[in-house]
PDB file of C-alpha atoms in Angstrom:
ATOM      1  CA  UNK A 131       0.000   0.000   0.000  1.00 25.00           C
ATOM      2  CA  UNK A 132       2.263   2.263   0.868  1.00 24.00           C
ATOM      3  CA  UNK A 133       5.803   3.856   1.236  1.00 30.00           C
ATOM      4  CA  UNK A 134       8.750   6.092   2.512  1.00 33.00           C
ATOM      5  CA  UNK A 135       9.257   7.676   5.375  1.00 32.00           C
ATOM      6  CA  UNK A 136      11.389   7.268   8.227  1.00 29.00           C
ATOM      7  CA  UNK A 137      11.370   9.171  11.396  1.00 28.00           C
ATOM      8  CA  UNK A 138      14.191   9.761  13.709  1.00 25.00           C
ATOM      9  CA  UNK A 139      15.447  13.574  12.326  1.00 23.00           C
ATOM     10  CA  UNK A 140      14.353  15.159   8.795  1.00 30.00           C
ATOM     11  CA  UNK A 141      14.736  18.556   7.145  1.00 30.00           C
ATOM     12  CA  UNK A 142      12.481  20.002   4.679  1.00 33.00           C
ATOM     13  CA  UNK A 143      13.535  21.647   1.688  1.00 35.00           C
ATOM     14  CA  UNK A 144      10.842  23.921   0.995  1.00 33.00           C
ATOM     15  CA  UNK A 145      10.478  25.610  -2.636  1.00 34.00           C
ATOM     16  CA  UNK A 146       7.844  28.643  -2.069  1.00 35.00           C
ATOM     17  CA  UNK A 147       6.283  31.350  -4.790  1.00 35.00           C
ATOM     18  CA  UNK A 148       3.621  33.518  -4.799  1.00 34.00           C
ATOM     19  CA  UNK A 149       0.348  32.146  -4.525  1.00 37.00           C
ATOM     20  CA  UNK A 150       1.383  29.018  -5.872  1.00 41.00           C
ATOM     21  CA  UNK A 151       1.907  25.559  -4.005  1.00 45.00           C
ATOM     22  CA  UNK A 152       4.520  24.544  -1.857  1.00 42.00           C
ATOM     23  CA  UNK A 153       5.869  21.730  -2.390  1.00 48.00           C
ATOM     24  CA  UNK A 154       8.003  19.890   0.225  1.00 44.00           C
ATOM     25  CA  UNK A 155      10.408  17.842  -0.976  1.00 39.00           C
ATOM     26  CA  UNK A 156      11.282  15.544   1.996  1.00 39.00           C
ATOM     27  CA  UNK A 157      15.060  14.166   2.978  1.00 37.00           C
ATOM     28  CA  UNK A 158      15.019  11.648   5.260  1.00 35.00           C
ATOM     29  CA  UNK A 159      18.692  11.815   7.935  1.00 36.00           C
ATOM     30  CA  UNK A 160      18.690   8.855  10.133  1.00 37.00           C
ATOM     31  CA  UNK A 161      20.786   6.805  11.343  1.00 40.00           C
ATOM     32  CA  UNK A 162      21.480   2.720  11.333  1.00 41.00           C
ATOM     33  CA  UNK A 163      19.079   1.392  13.664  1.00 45.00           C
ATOM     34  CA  UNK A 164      17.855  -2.405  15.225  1.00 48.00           C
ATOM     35  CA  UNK A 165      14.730  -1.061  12.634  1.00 45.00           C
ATOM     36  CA  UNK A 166      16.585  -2.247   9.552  1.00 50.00           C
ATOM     37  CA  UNK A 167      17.127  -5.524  11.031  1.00 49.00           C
ATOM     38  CA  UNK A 168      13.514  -5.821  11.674  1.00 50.00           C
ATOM     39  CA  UNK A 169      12.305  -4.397   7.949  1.00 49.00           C
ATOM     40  CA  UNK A 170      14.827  -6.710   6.215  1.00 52.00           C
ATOM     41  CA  UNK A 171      12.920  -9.609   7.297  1.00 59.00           C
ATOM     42  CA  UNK A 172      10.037  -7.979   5.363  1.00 71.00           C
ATOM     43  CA  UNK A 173       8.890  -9.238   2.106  1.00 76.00           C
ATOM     44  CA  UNK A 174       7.829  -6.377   0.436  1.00 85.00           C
ATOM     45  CA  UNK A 175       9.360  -3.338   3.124  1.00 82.00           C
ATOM     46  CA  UNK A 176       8.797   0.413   1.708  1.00 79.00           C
ATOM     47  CA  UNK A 177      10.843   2.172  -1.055  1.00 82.00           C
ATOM     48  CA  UNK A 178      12.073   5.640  -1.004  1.00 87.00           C
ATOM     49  CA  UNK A 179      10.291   8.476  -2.295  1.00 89.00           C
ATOM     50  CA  UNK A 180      13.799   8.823  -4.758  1.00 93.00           C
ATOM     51  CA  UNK A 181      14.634   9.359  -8.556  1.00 96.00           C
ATOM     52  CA  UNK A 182      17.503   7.769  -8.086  1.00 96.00           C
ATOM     53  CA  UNK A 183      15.992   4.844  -6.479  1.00 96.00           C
ATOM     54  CA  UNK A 184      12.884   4.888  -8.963  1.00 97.00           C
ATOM     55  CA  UNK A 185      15.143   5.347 -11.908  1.00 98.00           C
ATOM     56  CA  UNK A 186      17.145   1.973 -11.059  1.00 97.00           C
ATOM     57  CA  UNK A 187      13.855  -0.047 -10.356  1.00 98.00           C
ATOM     58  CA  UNK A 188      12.173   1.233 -14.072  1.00 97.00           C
ATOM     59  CA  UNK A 189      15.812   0.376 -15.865  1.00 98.00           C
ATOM     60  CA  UNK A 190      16.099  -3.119 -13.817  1.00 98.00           C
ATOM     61  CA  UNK A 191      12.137  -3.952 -15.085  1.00 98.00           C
ATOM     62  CA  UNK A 192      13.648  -3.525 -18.533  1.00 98.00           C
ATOM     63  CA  UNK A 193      13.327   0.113 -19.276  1.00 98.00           C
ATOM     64  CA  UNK A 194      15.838   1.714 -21.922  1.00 97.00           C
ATOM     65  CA  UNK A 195      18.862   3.901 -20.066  1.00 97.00           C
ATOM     66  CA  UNK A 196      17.410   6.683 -22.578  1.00 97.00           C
ATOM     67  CA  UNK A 197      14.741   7.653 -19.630  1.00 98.00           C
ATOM     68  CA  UNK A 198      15.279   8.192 -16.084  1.00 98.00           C
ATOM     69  CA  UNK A 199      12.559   8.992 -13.163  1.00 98.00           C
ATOM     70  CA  UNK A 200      13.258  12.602 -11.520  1.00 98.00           C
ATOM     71  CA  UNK A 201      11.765  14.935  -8.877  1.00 97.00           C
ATOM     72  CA  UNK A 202       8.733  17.881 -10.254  1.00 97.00           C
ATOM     73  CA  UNK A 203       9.293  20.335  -7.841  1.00 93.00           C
ATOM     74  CA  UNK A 204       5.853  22.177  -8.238  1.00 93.00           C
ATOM     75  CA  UNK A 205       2.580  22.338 -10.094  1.00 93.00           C
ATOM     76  CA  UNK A 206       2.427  25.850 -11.758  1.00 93.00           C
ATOM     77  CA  UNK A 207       3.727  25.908 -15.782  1.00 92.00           C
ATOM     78  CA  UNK A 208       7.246  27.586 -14.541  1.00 94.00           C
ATOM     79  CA  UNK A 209       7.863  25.056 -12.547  1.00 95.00           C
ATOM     80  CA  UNK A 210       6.875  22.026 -14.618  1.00 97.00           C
ATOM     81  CA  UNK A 211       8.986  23.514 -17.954  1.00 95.00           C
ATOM     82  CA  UNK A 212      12.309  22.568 -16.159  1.00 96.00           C
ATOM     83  CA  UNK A 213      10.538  18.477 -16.575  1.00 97.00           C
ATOM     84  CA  UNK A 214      12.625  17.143 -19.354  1.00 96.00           C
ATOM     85  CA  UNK A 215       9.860  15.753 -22.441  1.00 95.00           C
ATOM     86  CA  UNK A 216       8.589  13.374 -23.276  1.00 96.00           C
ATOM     87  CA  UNK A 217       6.933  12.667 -19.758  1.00 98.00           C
ATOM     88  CA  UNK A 218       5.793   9.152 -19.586  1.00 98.00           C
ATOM     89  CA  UNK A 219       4.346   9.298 -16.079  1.00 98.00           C
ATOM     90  CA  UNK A 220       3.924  11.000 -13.268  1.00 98.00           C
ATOM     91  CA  UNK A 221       4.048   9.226  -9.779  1.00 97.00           C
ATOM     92  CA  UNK A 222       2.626  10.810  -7.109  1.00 96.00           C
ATOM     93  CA  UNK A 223       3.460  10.142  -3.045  1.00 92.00           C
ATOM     94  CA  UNK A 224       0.715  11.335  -0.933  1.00 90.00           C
ATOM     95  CA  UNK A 225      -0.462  10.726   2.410  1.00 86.00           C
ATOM     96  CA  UNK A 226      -3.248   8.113   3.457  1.00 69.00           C
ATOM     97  CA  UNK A 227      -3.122   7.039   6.545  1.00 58.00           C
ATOM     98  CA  UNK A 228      -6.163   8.134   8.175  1.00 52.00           C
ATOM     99  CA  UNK A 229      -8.131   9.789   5.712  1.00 53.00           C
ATOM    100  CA  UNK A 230     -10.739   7.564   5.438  1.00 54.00           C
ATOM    101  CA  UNK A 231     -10.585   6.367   2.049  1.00 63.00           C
ATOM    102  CA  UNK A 232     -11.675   2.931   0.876  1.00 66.00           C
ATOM    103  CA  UNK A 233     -10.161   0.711  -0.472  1.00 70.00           C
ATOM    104  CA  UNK A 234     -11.063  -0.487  -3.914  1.00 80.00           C
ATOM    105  CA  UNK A 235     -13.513   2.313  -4.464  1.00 88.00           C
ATOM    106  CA  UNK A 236     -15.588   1.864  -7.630  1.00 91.00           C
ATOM    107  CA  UNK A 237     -14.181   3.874 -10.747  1.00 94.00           C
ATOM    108  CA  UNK A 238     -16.528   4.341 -13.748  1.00 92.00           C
ATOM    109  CA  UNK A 239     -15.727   1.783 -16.486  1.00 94.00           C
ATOM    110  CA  UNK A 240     -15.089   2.950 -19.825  1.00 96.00           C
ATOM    111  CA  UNK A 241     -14.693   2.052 -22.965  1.00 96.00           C
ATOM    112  CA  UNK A 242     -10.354   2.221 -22.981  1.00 97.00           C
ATOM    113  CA  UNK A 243     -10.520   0.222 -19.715  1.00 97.00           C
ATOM    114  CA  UNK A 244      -9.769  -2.970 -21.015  1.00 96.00           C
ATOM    115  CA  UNK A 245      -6.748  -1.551 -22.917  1.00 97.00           C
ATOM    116  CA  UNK A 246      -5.289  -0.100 -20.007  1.00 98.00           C
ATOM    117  CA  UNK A 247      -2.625  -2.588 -17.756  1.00 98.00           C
ATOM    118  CA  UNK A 248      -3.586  -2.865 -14.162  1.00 98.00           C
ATOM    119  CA  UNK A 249      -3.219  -5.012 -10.857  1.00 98.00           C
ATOM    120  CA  UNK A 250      -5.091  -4.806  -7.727  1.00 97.00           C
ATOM    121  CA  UNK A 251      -2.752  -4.345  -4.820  1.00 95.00           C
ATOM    122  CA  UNK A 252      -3.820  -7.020  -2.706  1.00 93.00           C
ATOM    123  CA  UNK A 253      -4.258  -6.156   1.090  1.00 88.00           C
ATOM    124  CA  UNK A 254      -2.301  -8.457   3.504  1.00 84.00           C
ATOM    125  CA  UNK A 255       0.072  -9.759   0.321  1.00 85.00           C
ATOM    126  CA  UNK A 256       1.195  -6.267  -1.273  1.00 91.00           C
ATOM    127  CA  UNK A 257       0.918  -3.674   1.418  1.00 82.00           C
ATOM    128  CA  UNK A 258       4.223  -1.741   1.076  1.00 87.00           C
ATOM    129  CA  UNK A 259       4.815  -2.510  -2.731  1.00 91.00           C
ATOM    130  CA  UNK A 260       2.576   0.468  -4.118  1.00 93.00           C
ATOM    131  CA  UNK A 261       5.797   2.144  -5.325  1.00 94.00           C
ATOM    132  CA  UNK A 262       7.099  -0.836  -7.078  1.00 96.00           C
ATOM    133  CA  UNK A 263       2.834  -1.439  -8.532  1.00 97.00           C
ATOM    134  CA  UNK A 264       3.056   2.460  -9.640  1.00 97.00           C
ATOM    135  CA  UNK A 265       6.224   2.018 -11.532  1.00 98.00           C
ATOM    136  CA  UNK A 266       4.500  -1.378 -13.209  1.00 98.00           C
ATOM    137  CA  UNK A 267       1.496   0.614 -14.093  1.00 98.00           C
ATOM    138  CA  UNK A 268       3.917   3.411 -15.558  1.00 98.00           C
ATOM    139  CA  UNK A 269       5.819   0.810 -17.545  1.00 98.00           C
ATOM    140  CA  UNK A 270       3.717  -1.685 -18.519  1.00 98.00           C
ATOM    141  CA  UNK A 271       1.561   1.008 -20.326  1.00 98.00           C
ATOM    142  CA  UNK A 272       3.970   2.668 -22.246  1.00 98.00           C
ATOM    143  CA  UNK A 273       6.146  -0.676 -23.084  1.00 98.00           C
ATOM    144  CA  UNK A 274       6.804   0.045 -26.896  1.00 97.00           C
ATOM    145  CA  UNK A 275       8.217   3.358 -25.991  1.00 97.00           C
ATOM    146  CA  UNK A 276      10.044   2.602 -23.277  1.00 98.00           C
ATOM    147  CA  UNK A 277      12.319  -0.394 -25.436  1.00 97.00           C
ATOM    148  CA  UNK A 278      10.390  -3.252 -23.029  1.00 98.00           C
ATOM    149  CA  UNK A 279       7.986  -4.785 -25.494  1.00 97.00           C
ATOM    150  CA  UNK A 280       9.710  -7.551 -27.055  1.00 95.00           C
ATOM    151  CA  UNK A 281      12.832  -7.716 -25.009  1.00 95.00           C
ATOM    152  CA  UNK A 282      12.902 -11.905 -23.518  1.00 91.00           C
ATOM    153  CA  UNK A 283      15.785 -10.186 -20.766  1.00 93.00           C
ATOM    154  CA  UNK A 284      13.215  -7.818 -19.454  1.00 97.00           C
ATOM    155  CA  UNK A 285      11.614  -8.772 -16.240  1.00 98.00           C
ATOM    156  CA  UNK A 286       8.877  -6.471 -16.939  1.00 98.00           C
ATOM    157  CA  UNK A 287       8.073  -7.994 -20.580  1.00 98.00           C
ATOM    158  CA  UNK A 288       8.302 -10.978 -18.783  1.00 98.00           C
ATOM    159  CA  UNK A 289       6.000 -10.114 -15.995  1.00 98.00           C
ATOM    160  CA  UNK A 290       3.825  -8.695 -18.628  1.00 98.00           C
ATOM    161  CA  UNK A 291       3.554 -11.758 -20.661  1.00 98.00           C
ATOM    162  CA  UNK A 292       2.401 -13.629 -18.042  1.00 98.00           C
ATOM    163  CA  UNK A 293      -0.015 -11.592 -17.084  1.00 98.00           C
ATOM    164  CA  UNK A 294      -1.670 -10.081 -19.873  1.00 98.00           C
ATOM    165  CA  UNK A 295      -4.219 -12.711 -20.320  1.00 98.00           C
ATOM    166  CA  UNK A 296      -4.880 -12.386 -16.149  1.00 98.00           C
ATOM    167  CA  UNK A 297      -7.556 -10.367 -14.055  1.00 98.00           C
ATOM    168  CA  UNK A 298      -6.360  -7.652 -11.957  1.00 97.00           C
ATOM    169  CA  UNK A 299      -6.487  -9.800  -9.028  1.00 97.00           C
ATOM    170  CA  UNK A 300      -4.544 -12.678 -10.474  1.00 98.00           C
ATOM    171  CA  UNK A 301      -1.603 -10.104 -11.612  1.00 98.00           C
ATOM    172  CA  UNK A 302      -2.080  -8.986  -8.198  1.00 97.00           C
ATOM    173  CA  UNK A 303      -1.332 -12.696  -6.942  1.00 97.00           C
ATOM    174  CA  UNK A 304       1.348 -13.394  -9.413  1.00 98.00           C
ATOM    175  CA  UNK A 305       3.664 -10.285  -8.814  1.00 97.00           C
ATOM    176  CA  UNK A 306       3.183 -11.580  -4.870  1.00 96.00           C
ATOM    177  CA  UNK A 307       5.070 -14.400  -6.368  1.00 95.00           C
ATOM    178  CA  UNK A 308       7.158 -13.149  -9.066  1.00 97.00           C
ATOM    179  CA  UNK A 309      10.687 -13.337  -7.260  1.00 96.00           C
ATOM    180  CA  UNK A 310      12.588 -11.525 -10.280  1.00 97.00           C
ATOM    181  CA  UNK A 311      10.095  -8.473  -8.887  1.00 97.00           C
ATOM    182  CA  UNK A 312      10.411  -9.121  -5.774  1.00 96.00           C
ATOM    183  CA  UNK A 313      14.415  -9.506  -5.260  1.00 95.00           C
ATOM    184  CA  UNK A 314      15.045  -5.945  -7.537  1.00 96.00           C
ATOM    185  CA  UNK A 315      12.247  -4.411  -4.897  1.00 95.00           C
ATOM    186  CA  UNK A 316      13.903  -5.730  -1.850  1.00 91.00           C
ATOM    187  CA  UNK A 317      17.603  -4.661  -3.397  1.00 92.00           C
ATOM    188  CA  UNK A 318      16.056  -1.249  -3.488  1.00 93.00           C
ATOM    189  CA  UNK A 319      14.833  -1.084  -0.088  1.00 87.00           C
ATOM    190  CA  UNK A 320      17.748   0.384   2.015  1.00 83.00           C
ATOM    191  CA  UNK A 321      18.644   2.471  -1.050  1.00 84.00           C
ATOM    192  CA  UNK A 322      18.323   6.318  -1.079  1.00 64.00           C
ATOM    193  CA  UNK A 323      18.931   8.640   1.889  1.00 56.00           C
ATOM    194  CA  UNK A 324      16.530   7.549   4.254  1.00 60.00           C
ATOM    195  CA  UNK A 325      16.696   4.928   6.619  1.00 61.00           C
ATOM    196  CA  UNK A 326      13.746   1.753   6.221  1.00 58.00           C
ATOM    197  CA  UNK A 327      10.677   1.975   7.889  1.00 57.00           C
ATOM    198  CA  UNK A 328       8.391  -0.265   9.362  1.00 56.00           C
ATOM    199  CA  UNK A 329       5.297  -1.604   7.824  1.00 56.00           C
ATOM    200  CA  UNK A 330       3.246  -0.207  10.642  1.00 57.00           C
ATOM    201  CA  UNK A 331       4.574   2.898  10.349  1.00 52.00           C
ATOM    202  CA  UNK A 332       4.320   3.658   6.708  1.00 52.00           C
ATOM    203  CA  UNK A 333       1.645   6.621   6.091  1.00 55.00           C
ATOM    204  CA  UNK A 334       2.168   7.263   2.502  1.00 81.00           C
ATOM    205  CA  UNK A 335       1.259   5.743  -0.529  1.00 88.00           C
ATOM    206  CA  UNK A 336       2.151   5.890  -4.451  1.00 93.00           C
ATOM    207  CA  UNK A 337      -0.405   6.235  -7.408  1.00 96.00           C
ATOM    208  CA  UNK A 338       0.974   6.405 -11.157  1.00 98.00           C
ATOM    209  CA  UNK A 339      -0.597   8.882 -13.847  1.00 98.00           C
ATOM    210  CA  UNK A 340      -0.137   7.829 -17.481  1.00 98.00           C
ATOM    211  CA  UNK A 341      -1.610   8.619 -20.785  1.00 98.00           C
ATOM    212  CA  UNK A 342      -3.249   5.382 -22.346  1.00 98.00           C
ATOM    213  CA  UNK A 343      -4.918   6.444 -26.141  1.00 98.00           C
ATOM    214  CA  UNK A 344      -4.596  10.242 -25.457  1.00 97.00           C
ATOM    215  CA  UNK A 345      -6.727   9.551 -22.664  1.00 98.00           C
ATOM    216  CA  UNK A 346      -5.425  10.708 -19.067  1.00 98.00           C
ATOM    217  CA  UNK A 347      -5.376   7.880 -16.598  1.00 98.00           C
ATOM    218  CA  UNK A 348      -4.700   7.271 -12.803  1.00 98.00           C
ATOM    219  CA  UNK A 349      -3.465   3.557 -11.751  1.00 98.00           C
ATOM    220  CA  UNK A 350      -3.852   3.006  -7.925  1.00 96.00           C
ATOM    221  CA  UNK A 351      -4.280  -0.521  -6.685  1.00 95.00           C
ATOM    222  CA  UNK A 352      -5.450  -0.006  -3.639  1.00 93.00           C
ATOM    223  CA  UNK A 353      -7.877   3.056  -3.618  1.00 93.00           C
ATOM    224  CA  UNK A 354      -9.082   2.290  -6.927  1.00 95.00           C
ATOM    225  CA  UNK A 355     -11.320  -0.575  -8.613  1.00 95.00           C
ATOM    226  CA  UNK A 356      -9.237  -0.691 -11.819  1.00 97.00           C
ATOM    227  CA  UNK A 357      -8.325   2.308 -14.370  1.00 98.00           C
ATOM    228  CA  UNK A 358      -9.628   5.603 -13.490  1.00 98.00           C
ATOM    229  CA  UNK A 359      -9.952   7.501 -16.873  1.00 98.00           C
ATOM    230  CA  UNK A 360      -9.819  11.047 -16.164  1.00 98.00           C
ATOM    231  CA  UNK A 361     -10.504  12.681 -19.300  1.00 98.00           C
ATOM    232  CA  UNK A 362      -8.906  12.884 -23.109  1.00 98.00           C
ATOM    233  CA  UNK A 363      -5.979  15.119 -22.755  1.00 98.00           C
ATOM    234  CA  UNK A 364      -6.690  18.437 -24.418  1.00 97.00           C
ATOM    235  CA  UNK A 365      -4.469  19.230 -27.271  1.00 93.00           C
ATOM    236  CA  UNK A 366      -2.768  22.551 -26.333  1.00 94.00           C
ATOM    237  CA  UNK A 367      -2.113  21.467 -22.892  1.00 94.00           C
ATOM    238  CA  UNK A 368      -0.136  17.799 -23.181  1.00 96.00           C
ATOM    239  CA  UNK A 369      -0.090  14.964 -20.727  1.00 98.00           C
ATOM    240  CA  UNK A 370       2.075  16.608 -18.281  1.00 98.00           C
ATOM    241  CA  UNK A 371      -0.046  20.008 -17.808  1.00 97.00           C
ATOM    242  CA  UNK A 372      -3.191  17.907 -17.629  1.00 98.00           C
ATOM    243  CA  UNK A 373      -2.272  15.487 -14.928  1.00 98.00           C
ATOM    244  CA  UNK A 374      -0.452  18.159 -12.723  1.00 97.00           C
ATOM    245  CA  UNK A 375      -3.718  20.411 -12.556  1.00 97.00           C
ATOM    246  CA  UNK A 376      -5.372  16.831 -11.859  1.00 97.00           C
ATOM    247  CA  UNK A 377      -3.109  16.224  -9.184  1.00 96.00           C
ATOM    248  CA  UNK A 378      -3.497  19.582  -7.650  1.00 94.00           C
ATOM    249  CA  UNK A 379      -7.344  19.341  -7.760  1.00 94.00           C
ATOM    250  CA  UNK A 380      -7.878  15.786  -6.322  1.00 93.00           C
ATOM    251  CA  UNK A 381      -4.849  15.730  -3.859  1.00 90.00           C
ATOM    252  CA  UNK A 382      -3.391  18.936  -3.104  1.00 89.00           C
ATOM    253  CA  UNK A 383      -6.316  20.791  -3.001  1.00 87.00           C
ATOM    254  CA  UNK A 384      -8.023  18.305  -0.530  1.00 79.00           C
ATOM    255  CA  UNK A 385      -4.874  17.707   2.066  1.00 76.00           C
ATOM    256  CA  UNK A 386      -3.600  21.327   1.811  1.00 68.00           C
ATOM    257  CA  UNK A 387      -0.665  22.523   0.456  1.00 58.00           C
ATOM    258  CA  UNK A 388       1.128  21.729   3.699  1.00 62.00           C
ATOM    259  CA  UNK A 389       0.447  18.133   2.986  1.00 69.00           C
ATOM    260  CA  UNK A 390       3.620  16.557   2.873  1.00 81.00           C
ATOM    261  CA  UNK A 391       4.219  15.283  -1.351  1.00 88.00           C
ATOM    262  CA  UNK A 392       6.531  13.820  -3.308  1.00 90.00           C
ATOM    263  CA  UNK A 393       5.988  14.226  -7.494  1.00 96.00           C
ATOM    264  CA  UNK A 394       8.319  12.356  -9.952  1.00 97.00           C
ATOM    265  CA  UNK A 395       8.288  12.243 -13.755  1.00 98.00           C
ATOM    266  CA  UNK A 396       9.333   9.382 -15.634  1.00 98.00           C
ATOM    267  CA  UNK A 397      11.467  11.339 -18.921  1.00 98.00           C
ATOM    268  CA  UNK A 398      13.572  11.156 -21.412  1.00 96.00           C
ATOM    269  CA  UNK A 399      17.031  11.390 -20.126  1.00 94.00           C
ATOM    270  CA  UNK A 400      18.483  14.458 -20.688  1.00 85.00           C
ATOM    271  CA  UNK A 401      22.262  14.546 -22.361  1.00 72.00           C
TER     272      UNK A 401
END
């Protein structure tokens, strides 16, 4: 379900402009503790909110080295022109625990639906792999242009493949099981600057936005049913634009801009 933080000392770095919303961009300082010992025994223990972290776990799934994951450090159209293009995806970190939302809430079904990849993150299995599920949605979706489609040495083309023909639930089930996943998620654990955290004390969670058909599209595992298709992406404002003013209106706008957020882009890697 969820992921990131730990909590013995942090500092916020704070990025603040008129009238527009702050983001906080959260670095985790701790130190070694008996808690690592504890979260190692975990089989799927929480990620870091990091680029670099997220940009090893998309190139170990099979992604080309031509795209890399980094940090969008606000919403407004300043801000988001310093995003290297193409944007694949956006993943968003945002907090959950305890604000009441179900699990599995119904989305409207729609006619791109079936086209769309996407697992159910199944409670008591899956808890602490949403960052690892959002990074699957973001991939899986956009596998041709990412160099996975195809490619028999990609763990995600292989996931993929035997998947495709699966319900949510079963791909759910069979990532719970896929140990090629599983080991490059646990690798990643105690990578980044923060120290691991324990499942009980994870309050965060990861959702992925994607464009599927020129359609905008959220992929959440847990909070959603299946594919939640926003809207078609307007012409003169581009999948990036679009699904940063969605992200400000469902998630920002509801917690507050002193919400504590993470953003991340999946782009083409700059030279």
């Amino acid at each position: 379900m969820f992921y990131y933080l730990s909590v013995l000392r942090y500092c916020c770095e704070v990025l603040k402009l008129q009238h527009k919303v702050t983001f906080q961009i959260i670095i985790i300082m701790t130190e070694v503790t008996d808690t690592e010992t504890k979260v190692a025994g975990e089989r799927w223990a929480a990620l870091e909110a990091n680029p670099e972290v997220m940009t090893k776990l998309c190139h170990q799934l099979g992604v080309s080295a031509m795209f890399e994951v980094v940090d969008v450090w606000g919403l407004e159209p300043d801000l988001l022109g310093f995003v290297p293009q193409p944007v694949i995806a956006l993943i968003l970190l945002f907090p959950s625990k305890g604000q009441g939302q179900e699990r599995h809430a119904p989305v409207a079904d729609h006619p791109l639906s079936s086209k769309v990849y996407y697992l159910t993150q199944l409670k008591g299995h899956l808890d602490n792999a949403c960052g690892t599920i959002a990074m699957i949605h973001s991939v899986l979706n956009n596998r041709d242009m990412l160099g996975v489609s195809g490619n028999a040495e990609s763990v995600g083309e292989r996931f993929y493949q035997a998947t495709i023909n699966s319900g949510k639930d079963d791909r759910g089930k069979c990532l719970d099981t896929f140990d090629d996943i599983v080991n490059i998620h646990n690798k990643l654990v105690t990578q980044g600057q923060s120290g691991v955290v324990e499942s009980e004390k994870v309050s965060h969670h990861f959702v992925s936005l994607t464009a599927v058909e020129g359609h905008l599209v959220e992929l959440d595992g847990a909070y959603n049913s299946g594919p939640n298709i926003i809207e078609k992406i307007p012409e003169d404002a581009g999948f990036l634009n679009t699904a940063a003013k969605f992200v400000k209106e469902k998630y920002i706008n509801a917690q507050g801009a002193d919400g504590q957020f993470a953003l991340m882009a999946l782009t083409a890697k700059m030279d």
